[in-house]
GROMACS .gro file of C-alpha atoms in nm:
model
  167
    1MET     CA    1   8.812  -3.817  -9.034
    2LYS     CA    2   8.492  -3.637  -8.937
    3LYS     CA    3   8.348  -3.699  -9.285
    4ILE     CA    4   8.417  -4.072  -9.255
    5ILE     CA    5   8.249  -4.095  -8.913
    6LEU     CA    6   7.952  -3.890  -9.032
    7SER     CA    7   7.923  -4.103  -9.347
    8ALA     CA    8   7.934  -4.424  -9.139
    9ILE     CA    9   7.661  -4.296  -8.905
   10MET     CA   10   7.442  -4.199  -9.200
   11LEU     CA   11   7.498  -4.537  -9.367
   12ILE     CA   12   7.405  -4.726  -9.049
   13GLY     CA   13   7.095  -4.511  -9.006
   14LEU     CA   14   6.994  -4.569  -9.367
   15THR     CA   15   7.041  -4.944  -9.324
   16PHE     CA   16   6.810  -4.962  -9.023
   17THR     CA   17   6.554  -4.735  -9.192
   18ALA     CA   18   6.558  -4.941  -9.510
   19GLN     CA   19   6.496  -5.260  -9.315
   20ALA     CA   20   6.200  -5.123  -9.121
   21GLN     CA   21   5.866  -5.265  -9.227
   22ASP     CA   22   5.512  -5.219  -9.108
   23ILE     CA   23   5.402  -5.512  -8.897
   24SER     CA   24   5.050  -5.637  -8.847
   25LYS     CA   25   4.844  -5.432  -8.600
   26ASN     CA   26   4.724  -5.748  -8.418
   27ALA     CA   27   4.810  -6.116  -8.426
   28LEU     CA   28   4.648  -6.395  -8.223
   29GLY     CA   29   4.743  -6.761  -8.210
   30LEU     CA   30   4.925  -7.040  -8.032
   31ARG     CA   31   5.288  -7.073  -7.930
   32PHE     CA   32   5.401  -7.436  -7.898
   33GLY     CA   33   5.706  -7.476  -7.672
   34SER     CA   34   5.838  -7.695  -7.396
   35ASN     CA   35   5.931  -7.457  -7.112
   36ASN     CA   36   5.890  -7.657  -6.789
   37GLY     CA   37   5.577  -7.826  -6.915
   38PHE     CA   38   5.406  -7.518  -7.061
   39GLY     CA   39   5.364  -7.691  -7.393
   40GLY     CA   40   5.116  -7.447  -7.543
   41GLU     CA   41   5.051  -7.081  -7.481
   42LEU     CA   42   4.781  -6.849  -7.609
   43SER     CA   43   4.976  -6.569  -7.779
   44TYR     CA   44   4.875  -6.213  -7.871
   45GLN     CA   45   5.087  -5.949  -8.044
   46ARG     CA   46   4.999  -5.578  -8.065
   47ALA     CA   47   5.192  -5.335  -8.288
   48LEU     CA   48   5.321  -5.029  -8.103
   49GLY     CA   49   5.488  -4.871  -8.407
   50SER     CA   50   5.610  -4.959  -8.753
   51ASN     CA   51   5.881  -5.196  -8.622
   52ASN     CA   52   5.806  -5.270  -8.255
   53ARG     CA   53   5.531  -5.456  -8.073
   54LEU     CA   54   5.410  -5.603  -7.746
   55GLU     CA   55   5.367  -5.978  -7.712
   56LEU     CA   56   5.155  -6.136  -7.437
   57ASP     CA   57   5.159  -6.514  -7.381
   58LEU     CA   58   4.933  -6.702  -7.140
   59GLY     CA   59   5.037  -7.057  -7.056
   60LEU     CA   60   4.838  -7.313  -6.859
   61ARG     CA   61   4.955  -7.651  -6.740
   62ASN     CA   62   4.788  -7.941  -6.565
   63ARG     CA   63   4.987  -8.261  -6.516
   64SER     CA   64   4.859  -8.553  -6.317
   65ASN     CA   65   5.092  -8.835  -6.207
   66TYR     CA   66   5.368  -8.703  -6.433
   67ASN     CA   67   5.604  -8.996  -6.507
   68ASN     CA   68   5.406  -9.201  -6.252
   69ASN     CA   69   5.603  -9.053  -5.960
   70GLY     CA   70   5.306  -8.934  -5.752
   71TYR     CA   71   5.366  -8.574  -5.855
   72ASP     CA   72   5.057  -8.373  -5.956
   73ASP     CA   73   5.078  -8.007  -6.048
   74ASN     CA   74   4.907  -7.722  -6.225
   75ALA     CA   75   5.036  -7.379  -6.314
   76ILE     CA   76   4.952  -7.057  -6.495
   77LYS     CA   77   5.206  -6.814  -6.641
   78LEU     CA   78   5.171  -6.474  -6.811
   79THR     CA   79   5.464  -6.338  -7.012
   80ALA     CA   80   5.492  -5.986  -7.156
   81LEU     CA   81   5.766  -5.892  -7.404
   82TYR     CA   82   5.856  -5.572  -7.586
   83GLN     CA   83   5.996  -5.668  -7.927
   84TRP     CA   84   6.189  -5.495  -8.205
   85VAL     CA   85   6.127  -5.632  -8.556
   86TRP     CA   86   6.363  -5.607  -8.856
   87ASN     CA   87   6.286  -5.711  -9.212
   88ILE     CA   88   6.523  -5.961  -9.372
   89GLU     CA   89   6.372  -6.012  -9.718
   90GLY     CA   90   6.075  -6.169  -9.892
   91GLY     CA   91   5.838  -6.184  -9.594
   92PHE     CA   92   6.103  -6.292  -9.344
   93ASN     CA   93   6.166  -6.086  -9.030
   94TRP     CA   94   6.385  -6.136  -8.729
   95TYR     CA   95   6.305  -5.996  -8.388
   96ALA     CA   96   6.447  -5.956  -8.041
   97GLY     CA   97   6.276  -5.858  -7.721
   98VAL     CA   98   6.291  -5.819  -7.347
   99GLY     CA   99   6.030  -5.844  -7.075
  100GLY     CA  100   5.914  -6.059  -6.790
  101GLY     CA  101   5.618  -6.224  -6.632
  102VAL     CA  102   5.438  -6.367  -6.336
  103GLY     CA  103   5.300  -6.710  -6.259
  104ASN     CA  104   5.153  -6.935  -5.995
  105TYR     CA  105   5.195  -7.306  -5.944
  106ASN     CA  106   5.037  -7.562  -5.712
  107TYR     CA  107   5.158  -7.911  -5.666
  108ASN     CA  108   5.080  -8.217  -5.462
  109PHE     CA  109   5.369  -8.447  -5.381
  110ASN     CA  110   5.282  -8.766  -5.192
  111GLY     CA  111   4.983  -8.606  -5.023
  112GLU     CA  112   5.153  -8.275  -4.928
  113LYS     CA  113   5.014  -7.965  -5.101
  114TYR     CA  114   5.236  -7.673  -5.201
  115SER     CA  115   5.166  -7.342  -5.374
  116ASP     CA  116   5.383  -7.046  -5.476
  117THR     CA  117   5.379  -6.738  -5.696
  118PHE     CA  118   5.682  -6.649  -5.905
  119VAL     CA  119   5.813  -6.360  -6.116
  120PHE     CA  120   6.076  -6.378  -6.386
  121ALA     CA  121   6.268  -6.173  -6.641
  122ALA     CA  122   6.275  -6.292  -7.002
  123GLY     CA  123   6.444  -6.229  -7.333
  124ASP     CA  124   6.339  -6.338  -7.679
  125ILE     CA  125   6.503  -6.377  -8.020
  126GLY     CA  126   6.352  -6.534  -8.326
  127ILE     CA  127   6.266  -6.543  -8.694
  128GLU     CA  128   5.922  -6.520  -8.854
  129TYR     CA  129   5.758  -6.545  -9.193
  130ASN     CA  130   5.459  -6.339  -9.307
  131PHE     CA  131   5.256  -6.522  -9.569
  132ASP     CA  132   5.061  -6.340  -9.842
  133PHE     CA  133   4.745  -6.431  -9.650
  134PRO     CA  134   4.703  -6.331  -9.281
  135LEU     CA  135   4.919  -6.606  -9.124
  136LEU     CA  136   5.242  -6.553  -8.933
  137ILE     CA  137   5.470  -6.845  -8.843
  138SER     CA  138   5.769  -6.798  -8.612
  139LEU     CA  139   6.044  -6.988  -8.435
  140ASP     CA  140   6.204  -6.833  -8.128
  141PHE     CA  141   6.427  -6.889  -7.828
  142ARG     CA  142   6.327  -6.746  -7.489
  143PRO     CA  143   6.553  -6.758  -7.181
  144GLU     CA  144   6.381  -6.686  -6.847
  145PHE     CA  145   6.555  -6.592  -6.521
  146GLY     CA  146   6.415  -6.588  -6.169
  147GLY     CA  147   6.110  -6.788  -6.083
  148ASN     CA  148   6.145  -6.788  -5.702
  149GLY     CA  149   6.234  -7.156  -5.705
  150TYR     CA  150   5.997  -7.252  -5.987
  151TYR     CA  151   6.281  -7.295  -6.235
  152GLU     CA  152   6.570  -7.524  -6.154
  153ASN     CA  153   6.869  -7.300  -6.064
  154ASN     CA  154   6.643  -6.996  -6.133
  155TYR     CA  155   6.676  -7.045  -6.511
  156GLY     CA  156   6.445  -7.186  -6.774
  157SER     CA  157   6.461  -7.164  -7.151
  158ASP     CA  158   6.223  -7.241  -7.429
  159VAL     CA  159   6.234  -7.298  -7.804
  160ALA     CA  160   5.892  -7.258  -7.958
  161LEU     CA  161   5.703  -7.261  -8.285
  162ALA     CA  162   5.411  -7.019  -8.312
  163LEU     CA  163   5.121  -6.981  -8.554
  164ARG     CA  164   4.926  -6.655  -8.543
  165TYR     CA  165   4.636  -6.508  -8.737
  166GLN     CA  166   4.702  -6.142  -8.827
  167PHE     CA  167   4.429  -5.880  -8.830
   0.00000   0.00000   0.00000
């Protein structure tokens, strides 16, 4: 029985080691999503090891008379995620991460001005493709929790497509 358990542990370890791949040291680009109006975010990834990295996303929003309801707002949001990356095959990777962020929003509703700062926790899971030239394209899902009233019911989620230049 001990040999079977030891063999299983070694096989699992070999599987994860075989799937590890060096990732680009830096990647910079845009992440196009729809999370509460943050349609585009400036995105930066920094490798921390052979299969993990830090991702920083800065989103800005400025909506005026959104849906003609007298509601004007602007916001800024910074998200930081620690990600683990696993190679699938042929340039494809999948990744998962955890992190959080901080933001500030101001809005004017029928002449009354409001402002608030919010913090949130976030997760991330996605798939990416590394081209033979220095371009990375990815599709991911990011749930966010918290927001101090910024998100409806303290939850927001986002599906996004990102294009990044690797260097």
